[in-house]
C-alpha cells in the first residue's frame, strides 16, 4: 500500500544528492529516525550523478582532512551495511610536480599529512611512473603517493547512503519540490511542497546549486554560484587497468582516473566559466551542458603532455556539468544565523563526493547537539555575510575559485577577482602611500607598504618574499618609534540593554561586569571549554558594551551571542562595524604623538592600560582604547567613519618628527607572534581551551554566576595534565622562513604543527606558535627537555620552545602583568 504523504517530521531534508542522503544517513545513525528527505527529481539527479568520483583526503586544515578520512572509511564499509555497492576502490593517488616550487608544495603537504596522520610518501618521478606506467615523466621533478586515497561511484554511493537511512526509518521521497519554508518567531517550522505542507522541528537545505534559491525562500544567505566543470571519458587505453591510482597533475590543472579500461580526464582550469546567472532551472535533472572544447583546450593540451597516448585514443563522452562554488572554495555548513533550526549543507566546490561522508556526519552532529562538535570554521556558514550573496560579485569570484584547487597554494596567496569589495575610508590615502592590499572578509587591507620607487605587488615564493625589507622597516618603526595601522576591518558589535551586563558575563569567560571605562580581553567559550571567539569588551555605560572582534567574525560572534541570550532577557545587538574606522597607534612614541592632538590626560594614571575613554583628537571626538596587539604602548582609536581621514592626517602631521610610519598586516602578524599573542581560528579554536592556549589569566573561574564552558574547564583542571598546548618557537637558524602548517618534531618524533608563523625581525629569525600534542602530557619539563625541530618542506631545522615570549620591549616596562597583553609605556 502506498504510504501517505507525511504532514510532519522531526527533520525535513531538502535535496536528494549525496549530501542530503549523507545527512539523513548520519541523523538516523545518531538515533534521529523521524527524518523525511525530499527530492524534486530522482536521487542524485542534480550534480551528484556526473561527478568523477575522486576521493582525495588531504586538505589544508586538519579537521577538514579528518572529515574526508572518515569518508574513506565509511565508503569502504557501507556496502557491508546496506547491501548496495558504492564503487569504492582504495586505489591510492599520485600528485606530480612539474616545477621546483610545486615540489616544495608537495613536500610541505607531505609534512602536514604526517601531522594529520595521513599516510604519504615523497617519491621520484620514476617511482611515480612505475605506479602509473602510461604517463610521460620527462618534465617532472617528483611526486607524492597517498595510498589511502581512492575513488567511488557517486550515484551508487548516494543510493547506498539513502538505503542506510531508510533501513533505520527515514523516508526518502522523490518527485516532491519544496516551494517555501515555514517560519515562526525566527525559527523554521516546516516546508511547503507541491504535494502539501510538512511541519518540522528542523529543516536542512542540501539543495546543491539550488541551495541559494532555497535559502532566499526564508531570508537565509547561501552565497554560491554555479560554474561549468568538465571532463572526458576515453575508450580503452593500453596499460590502463582498474587498480590504476588516481593521478593529479596540478601544474597542468588536470586529473585522471581509470574507467572501464579508459581514462576519465578532467581538471580545474585557471579561469572558469560561471553558469546559471538567471537561476538554475528546476527541471535540470540528469542534464548536462553543451560540450565546450574551447574552454577544455587548456586541460586537453596538458593531458597530452602527461599521457601521449591520448593523441590516438577515442573520446567516448564529454561531461560538462554545473557545480556550485563559493567565494573561498570551501563548502557551507551549519545553522543559518538568520533563522534558527534551519541548517545548510551546500556549495561543495567539486569536492562533494569526497566530503559527503564527513560533512554529512558533522552536520548531523551539529543538528543533534545544537552546536558543532569540532572546529568547522573553514566551512562555517557564519564566515559569510549578506553582502557576500551579491550575484555579480559571486559571478566574478567563482571564475577564480574553481581553479584554486590546482593553483599554486602560495602561503599568503590573495585572491585577485571581484576586488576591491569593501574599502575603508583611508583606502585611497593608503594606496597613495604605496600600500599593497590583501583582502579579509572582503575588506581591502594594507599588507605592507612599498618604498618610493618600489612596486606594491607581492611576488610569491616559499622563501622570503619581496616585502621582507618593507616589513622589517614597519616592525622597527613600531618597536622603536610608532606605527599606524588601519584596522577598520575589525568587526564591532554594540550590546545594550537592562540585562546586557548579566547576560554578557555568562557568555564571556572573563569578568566583564566591571566599572565603566574598562576594556576586557576575553574568550567566548563553548560547552567544551573551547574558543568560539576571543575579543575585547569595552564597557561604555551601565547597559552599553562595545565588542571589538576579528574582521571575519562579525556574523559568527553576533550569532553566538544572540543564541545565548535568554528569550526573556532585555539585550539588543547592533553590528556597528561600518560606523567606525579603527586606527591603531602603536609603539613607544604613541603617547608623544597623541598628546599633541588631544586635551585628554594620557598619563599612566590618567589613562591606564585596558581602559577606554572618549577623547578629542584634532577636530574629531573618538574612543581611545589603551590596548595593542603588538605588546607596545599604544591606543586603538575607534573613530566615527566620517572623521577617520581627519584623524589619520592629524596623526601623521603630529607623528612626523617621531618617526611615525604606516604599517600593514604582515608587520602586525609578525609583531603579535613575536609577543606570543594568540589569534582566533589559528591558535584559538572551538577545540582549544584557555588552559591549552596558555590563556588561563583571561578566565574568571570565581564569577558568581559562572560562564558557558566553565564546567568543562573545571573537569579539564581536575584531570591535572594537558595533552595539548600552544607553545611558541623560534627557529635557531636565521635563514628559513616559516609560514604555518609545518610539522613540529620532538626528539625526532612528530608532536604537532605550526599554527601561525612569521619572520620576527626584532628577534632576527622565524617565530611561530605551534600546537603540540602528547597523550602522556605536556608540562614544563616536556617542553624544556625536548629537542625540537620544524620540518620545512622536508628539511628539518632545530627550534627553541618558549614558555615566555622571547621578545621583551626595550622601552621601560610599566608592569609585566600576568595578562600577556602587557605593554611597555
Ligand atoms: C563534472 C564534475 C565532476 C566532479 N567530480 C568530483 C569528484 O571527482 N570528487 C568530488 O568529491 N566531487 C566531484 N564533483 C562535485 C560533486 O559532484 C558535488 O560536490 C556533489 O555532487 C554535490 O552534492 P549535493 O548533494 O550538494 O548536490 P546535488 O547532487 O545537486 O543535490 C541537490 C539536490 O537537491 C534537489 N533540490 C533542489 N531544490 C530542491 C527543492 N526545492 N525541492 C526538492 N529538491 C530540491 C536537486 O534536485 C538535487 O538533486 C564533481 C562535479 C562535477 C560537475
Short mmCIF file of C-alpha atoms in Angstrom, two decimals, residues 182-526:
data_model
loop_
_atom_site.label_atom_id
_atom_site.label_comp_id
_atom_site.label_asym_id
_atom_site.label_seq_id
_atom_site.Cartn_x
_atom_site.Cartn_y
_atom_site.Cartn_z
CA UNK A 182 7.55 27.95 7.03
CA UNK A 183 8.81 30.06 9.89
CA UNK A 184 7.54 31.36 13.21
CA UNK A 185 9.27 33.68 15.67
CA UNK A 186 12.64 33.45 13.94
CA UNK A 187 12.58 29.66 13.62
CA UNK A 188 11.98 27.26 10.77
CA UNK A 189 8.82 25.26 11.44
CA UNK A 190 8.38 23.27 8.26
CA UNK A 191 8.22 23.29 4.49
CA UNK A 192 5.60 23.83 1.80
CA UNK A 193 5.81 21.50 -1.17
CA UNK A 194 3.95 20.87 -4.38
CA UNK A 195 2.41 17.84 -2.64
CA UNK A 196 1.45 19.55 0.64
CA UNK A 197 2.95 21.02 3.78
CA UNK A 198 5.17 19.23 6.29
CA UNK A 199 5.66 20.62 9.78
CA UNK A 200 9.16 20.04 11.14
CA UNK A 201 11.39 20.91 14.07
CA UNK A 202 14.42 21.19 11.82
CA UNK A 203 14.77 21.96 8.11
CA UNK A 204 18.02 21.17 6.29
CA UNK A 205 18.89 22.79 2.98
CA UNK A 206 21.00 20.34 0.96
CA UNK A 207 19.72 21.59 -2.37
CA UNK A 208 23.09 21.77 -4.14
CA UNK A 209 23.22 24.59 -6.67
CA UNK A 210 19.58 25.37 -5.86
CA UNK A 211 20.50 25.99 -2.20
CA UNK A 212 20.90 29.75 -2.74
CA UNK A 213 17.32 29.90 -4.01
CA UNK A 214 16.01 27.70 -1.19
CA UNK A 215 17.81 29.96 1.30
CA UNK A 216 16.20 33.00 -0.26
CA UNK A 217 12.77 31.45 0.44
CA UNK A 218 13.35 32.30 4.12
CA UNK A 219 15.88 35.14 4.06
CA UNK A 220 18.94 32.92 4.59
CA UNK A 221 22.18 33.80 2.82
CA UNK A 222 23.70 30.85 0.94
CA UNK A 223 26.34 32.53 -1.19
CA UNK A 224 27.20 30.17 -4.01
CA UNK A 225 27.33 30.37 -7.76
CA UNK A 226 27.48 27.66 -10.38
CA UNK A 227 30.31 27.19 -12.80
CA UNK A 228 30.78 24.71 -15.62
CA UNK A 229 33.02 21.79 -14.79
CA UNK A 230 34.21 19.35 -17.41
CA UNK A 231 35.84 16.02 -18.05
CA UNK A 232 36.12 13.50 -20.83
CA UNK A 233 35.97 9.71 -20.82
CA UNK A 234 38.18 7.88 -23.29
CA UNK A 235 37.96 4.48 -24.86
CA UNK A 236 40.30 1.71 -23.70
CA UNK A 237 43.96 2.66 -23.38
CA UNK A 238 46.70 0.09 -23.19
CA UNK A 239 48.23 -0.11 -19.74
CA UNK A 240 45.17 1.37 -18.00
CA UNK A 241 43.68 -1.09 -15.51
CA UNK A 242 41.06 -0.88 -12.74
CA UNK A 243 43.65 -0.62 -9.96
CA UNK A 244 45.39 2.36 -11.53
CA UNK A 245 45.71 5.10 -8.91
CA UNK A 246 44.11 8.47 -9.35
CA UNK A 247 46.64 10.89 -10.83
CA UNK A 248 46.74 14.63 -10.24
CA UNK A 249 48.98 16.93 -12.25
CA UNK A 250 48.17 20.31 -10.74
CA UNK A 251 50.68 22.27 -12.81
CA UNK A 252 48.71 21.13 -15.84
CA UNK A 253 45.40 21.68 -13.98
CA UNK A 254 44.36 18.08 -14.65
CA UNK A 255 43.42 14.79 -13.05
CA UNK A 256 42.95 11.23 -14.33
CA UNK A 257 41.23 8.11 -13.12
CA UNK A 258 40.55 4.75 -14.67
CA UNK A 259 37.09 3.93 -16.00
CA UNK A 260 36.26 0.75 -17.92
CA UNK A 261 39.82 0.41 -19.16
CA UNK A 262 39.93 4.01 -20.36
CA UNK A 263 40.65 7.28 -18.61
CA UNK A 264 38.49 9.95 -17.09
CA UNK A 265 40.43 13.19 -17.62
CA UNK A 266 39.21 16.46 -16.18
CA UNK A 267 40.54 19.45 -14.40
CA UNK A 268 40.34 22.88 -12.89
CA UNK A 269 41.26 25.50 -15.44
CA UNK A 270 42.59 28.83 -14.12
CA UNK A 271 39.66 30.83 -15.47
CA UNK A 272 36.34 29.09 -15.02
CA UNK A 273 33.07 29.68 -16.78
CA UNK A 274 30.27 30.79 -14.45
CA UNK A 275 26.83 29.43 -15.23
CA UNK A 276 23.20 29.87 -14.22
CA UNK A 277 23.20 33.65 -13.87
CA UNK A 278 19.43 33.78 -14.32
CA UNK A 279 18.81 30.98 -11.84
CA UNK A 280 19.06 27.21 -12.08
CA UNK A 281 16.12 25.57 -13.88
CA UNK A 282 14.09 23.37 -11.52
CA UNK A 283 13.99 20.56 -14.05
CA UNK A 284 17.75 20.41 -14.66
CA UNK A 285 17.78 16.71 -13.85
CA UNK A 286 20.33 14.20 -15.14
CA UNK A 287 21.17 17.03 -17.52
CA UNK A 288 24.45 18.30 -18.94
CA UNK A 289 25.61 21.49 -20.62
CA UNK A 290 26.89 21.59 -24.20
CA UNK A 291 30.47 20.40 -24.83
CA UNK A 292 32.89 23.31 -24.78
CA UNK A 293 36.17 22.27 -26.35
CA UNK A 294 37.47 25.84 -26.32
CA UNK A 295 37.17 26.04 -22.55
CA UNK A 296 38.58 22.50 -22.29
CA UNK A 297 41.55 23.15 -24.54
CA UNK A 298 44.00 24.15 -21.81
CA UNK A 299 43.22 20.87 -20.00
CA UNK A 300 43.48 18.80 -23.17
CA UNK A 301 46.85 20.29 -24.11
CA UNK A 302 48.24 19.48 -20.70
CA UNK A 303 46.76 16.00 -20.73
CA UNK A 304 48.53 15.24 -23.99
CA UNK A 305 51.82 16.14 -22.35
CA UNK A 306 51.15 13.76 -19.47
CA UNK A 307 49.56 10.88 -21.43
CA UNK A 308 50.77 10.99 -25.03
CA UNK A 309 48.54 8.01 -25.89
CA UNK A 310 45.54 10.33 -25.62
CA UNK A 311 46.51 11.61 -29.07
CA UNK A 312 45.18 8.45 -30.63
CA UNK A 313 42.52 7.37 -28.16
CA UNK A 314 38.83 7.78 -28.72
CA UNK A 315 36.88 10.33 -26.66
CA UNK A 316 33.73 8.43 -25.79
CA UNK A 317 31.97 11.13 -23.81
CA UNK A 318 32.34 14.79 -22.85
CA UNK A 319 30.75 15.65 -19.50
CA UNK A 320 30.08 19.29 -18.84
CA UNK A 321 28.10 19.63 -15.63
CA UNK A 322 27.43 22.64 -13.47
CA UNK A 323 28.57 22.58 -9.86
CA UNK A 324 28.22 25.24 -7.20
CA UNK A 325 31.26 27.13 -5.97
CA UNK A 326 31.75 29.51 -3.09
CA UNK A 327 33.82 32.66 -2.73
CA UNK A 328 36.64 30.89 -0.87
CA UNK A 329 36.41 27.38 -2.34
CA UNK A 330 35.19 25.85 0.93
CA UNK A 331 31.72 24.43 1.39
CA UNK A 332 28.95 25.90 3.55
CA UNK A 333 27.80 24.09 6.66
CA UNK A 334 25.80 24.87 9.76
CA UNK A 335 22.76 26.53 11.25
CA UNK A 336 21.83 29.73 9.45
CA UNK A 337 22.43 32.82 11.56
CA UNK A 338 19.26 34.37 10.16
CA UNK A 339 16.89 31.54 11.08
CA UNK A 340 17.01 29.08 13.95
CA UNK A 341 16.55 25.38 13.20
CA UNK A 342 17.38 25.93 9.54
CA UNK A 343 20.60 24.20 8.53
CA UNK A 344 22.61 24.33 5.33
CA UNK A 345 24.99 21.83 3.72
CA UNK A 346 25.81 23.09 0.23
CA UNK A 347 28.34 24.68 -2.12
CA UNK A 348 30.73 21.77 -2.36
CA UNK A 349 33.17 23.22 -4.91
CA UNK A 350 33.64 19.95 -6.72
CA UNK A 351 34.57 18.13 -3.53
CA UNK A 352 31.12 16.88 -2.58
CA UNK A 353 31.78 13.20 -3.16
CA UNK A 354 34.98 13.22 -1.13
CA UNK A 355 33.46 15.39 1.58
CA UNK A 356 29.98 13.89 1.82
CA UNK A 357 30.70 11.26 4.48
CA UNK A 358 32.43 13.60 6.89
CA UNK A 359 30.33 16.67 6.10
CA UNK A 360 27.10 14.69 6.49
CA UNK A 361 28.22 13.37 9.84
CA UNK A 362 29.39 16.82 11.00
CA UNK A 363 26.08 18.42 10.04
CA UNK A 364 24.04 15.64 11.65
CA UNK A 365 26.02 16.04 14.87
CA UNK A 366 25.55 19.81 14.72
CA UNK A 367 21.78 19.28 14.43
CA UNK A 368 21.54 16.69 17.19
CA UNK A 369 23.79 18.56 19.59
CA UNK A 370 22.57 22.04 18.67
CA UNK A 371 26.22 23.06 18.18
CA UNK A 372 29.18 21.91 16.11
CA UNK A 373 31.14 19.14 17.79
CA UNK A 374 34.50 20.16 16.34
CA UNK A 375 36.20 23.18 14.81
CA UNK A 376 34.49 23.65 11.47
CA UNK A 377 35.31 27.33 10.97
CA UNK A 378 36.73 26.94 7.43
CA UNK A 379 33.29 25.77 6.27
CA UNK A 380 31.07 27.52 8.81
CA UNK A 381 28.12 29.31 7.20
CA UNK A 382 28.76 32.27 9.52
CA UNK A 383 32.00 33.19 7.76
CA UNK A 384 29.81 34.86 5.14
CA UNK A 385 27.60 37.91 5.50
CA UNK A 386 24.62 39.12 3.48
CA UNK A 387 26.84 41.18 1.18
CA UNK A 388 28.65 38.01 0.10
CA UNK A 389 25.44 36.97 -1.64
CA UNK A 390 25.71 39.74 -4.23
CA UNK A 391 25.22 37.88 -7.53
CA UNK A 392 27.64 39.92 -9.62
CA UNK A 393 30.36 39.62 -7.00
CA UNK A 394 29.83 35.85 -6.77
CA UNK A 395 29.84 35.52 -10.54
CA UNK A 396 33.15 37.33 -10.84
CA UNK A 397 34.72 35.49 -7.92
CA UNK A 398 33.87 31.90 -8.94
CA UNK A 399 35.81 32.40 -12.15
CA UNK A 400 38.85 32.17 -9.89
CA UNK A 401 37.77 29.79 -7.13
CA UNK A 402 37.32 26.73 -9.34
CA UNK A 403 40.95 26.99 -10.46
CA UNK A 404 42.20 27.28 -6.88
CA UNK A 405 42.11 23.52 -6.48
CA UNK A 406 45.25 23.21 -8.54
CA UNK A 407 46.66 26.76 -8.46
CA UNK A 408 49.94 27.19 -6.60
CA UNK A 409 48.94 27.39 -2.94
CA UNK A 410 51.37 30.16 -2.07
CA UNK A 411 51.41 30.59 1.67
CA UNK A 412 49.98 34.11 1.61
CA UNK A 413 48.12 33.85 -1.68
CA UNK A 414 45.47 36.51 -2.16
CA UNK A 415 42.52 36.10 -4.49
CA UNK A 416 42.55 38.61 -7.33
CA UNK A 417 38.99 38.65 -8.60
CA UNK A 418 35.98 40.69 -7.54
CA UNK A 419 38.12 43.26 -5.78
CA UNK A 420 38.12 45.84 -4.36
CA UNK A 421 34.98 44.87 -2.47
CA UNK A 422 34.90 46.64 0.93
CA UNK A 423 37.10 49.70 1.39
CA UNK A 424 37.92 51.70 4.45
CA UNK A 425 37.73 55.50 4.31
CA UNK A 426 41.54 55.54 4.19
CA UNK A 427 41.86 53.24 1.20
CA UNK A 428 42.90 55.89 -1.33
CA UNK A 429 45.32 57.52 1.08
CA UNK A 430 46.99 54.22 1.90
CA UNK A 431 47.15 53.34 -1.79
CA UNK A 432 48.89 56.65 -2.47
CA UNK A 433 51.43 55.76 0.23
CA UNK A 434 52.34 52.52 -1.56
CA UNK A 435 50.07 50.05 0.22
CA UNK A 436 49.95 46.54 -1.18
CA UNK A 437 46.46 45.34 -0.27
CA UNK A 438 45.21 41.95 0.76
CA UNK A 439 41.63 41.00 1.41
CA UNK A 440 39.92 39.73 4.55
CA UNK A 441 36.16 39.33 4.82
CA UNK A 442 36.06 41.39 1.66
CA UNK A 443 37.91 44.33 3.23
CA UNK A 444 40.89 45.71 1.38
CA UNK A 445 43.66 45.87 3.96
CA UNK A 446 47.22 47.10 3.60
CA UNK A 447 49.54 44.11 3.94
CA UNK A 448 52.74 46.15 3.52
CA UNK A 449 53.94 49.47 2.20
CA UNK A 450 56.33 49.75 -0.72
CA UNK A 451 59.20 52.21 -0.52
CA UNK A 452 59.39 55.04 -3.04
CA UNK A 453 60.07 53.63 -6.46
CA UNK A 454 59.13 50.10 -5.37
CA UNK A 455 56.03 48.40 -6.83
CA UNK A 456 53.40 47.49 -4.25
CA UNK A 457 52.97 43.99 -5.65
CA UNK A 458 53.69 40.80 -3.78
CA UNK A 459 55.91 38.33 -5.60
CA UNK A 460 55.03 34.95 -4.18
CA UNK A 461 57.66 32.45 -3.09
CA UNK A 462 58.17 29.92 -0.31
CA UNK A 463 61.26 31.69 0.96
CA UNK A 464 61.50 35.36 1.85
CA UNK A 465 59.34 37.44 -0.44
CA UNK A 466 59.90 40.87 -1.96
CA UNK A 467 58.26 42.65 1.00
CA UNK A 468 60.69 41.22 3.54
CA UNK A 469 62.57 44.51 3.96
CA UNK A 470 59.39 46.59 3.95
CA UNK A 471 58.04 44.61 6.88
CA UNK A 472 61.36 44.92 8.65
CA UNK A 473 61.06 48.72 8.38
CA UNK A 474 57.50 48.68 9.65
CA UNK A 475 58.31 46.41 12.58
CA UNK A 476 61.27 48.55 13.54
CA UNK A 477 59.14 51.71 13.41
CA UNK A 478 56.54 50.08 15.68
CA UNK A 479 59.07 48.73 18.15
CA UNK A 480 61.25 51.84 18.28
CA UNK A 481 59.00 54.80 17.29
CA UNK A 482 55.36 54.29 16.32
CA UNK A 483 53.30 52.65 13.65
CA UNK A 484 49.84 53.49 12.43
CA UNK A 485 47.71 50.56 11.34
CA UNK A 486 44.33 50.83 9.63
CA UNK A 487 42.32 48.18 11.48
CA UNK A 488 38.94 49.41 10.30
CA UNK A 489 38.06 45.87 9.23
CA UNK A 490 37.65 44.86 12.89
CA UNK A 491 34.06 43.79 13.47
CA UNK A 492 32.25 45.91 16.06
CA UNK A 493 29.12 44.91 17.89
CA UNK A 494 27.19 47.07 20.32
CA UNK A 495 25.46 45.09 23.07
CA UNK A 496 22.92 47.10 25.02
CA UNK A 497 20.02 46.66 27.37
CA UNK A 498 19.00 46.28 31.00
CA UNK A 499 20.32 42.71 31.12
CA UNK A 500 23.39 43.25 28.97
CA UNK A 501 25.95 43.06 31.78
CA UNK A 502 24.43 39.97 33.38
CA UNK A 503 23.92 38.08 30.13
CA UNK A 504 27.29 39.01 28.60
CA UNK A 505 29.00 37.94 31.77
CA UNK A 506 27.69 34.40 31.27
CA UNK A 507 28.78 34.40 27.64
CA UNK A 508 32.28 35.75 28.35
CA UNK A 509 34.89 33.72 30.23
CA UNK A 510 36.45 36.81 31.81
CA UNK A 511 34.58 39.07 34.21
CA UNK A 512 33.16 41.87 32.11
CA UNK A 513 30.86 43.30 34.77
CA UNK A 514 33.50 45.91 35.56
CA UNK A 515 33.40 49.67 36.06
CA UNK A 516 32.52 51.87 33.11
CA UNK A 517 35.58 52.69 31.01
CA UNK A 518 37.33 49.33 31.40
CA UNK A 519 38.33 47.13 28.44
CA UNK A 520 38.46 43.42 28.98
CA UNK A 521 40.12 40.82 26.78
CA UNK A 522 38.02 37.66 26.94
CA UNK A 523 37.23 34.41 25.26
CA UNK A 524 33.72 33.28 24.37
CA UNK A 525 33.78 29.58 25.16
CA UNK A 526 31.54 26.73 24.11
#
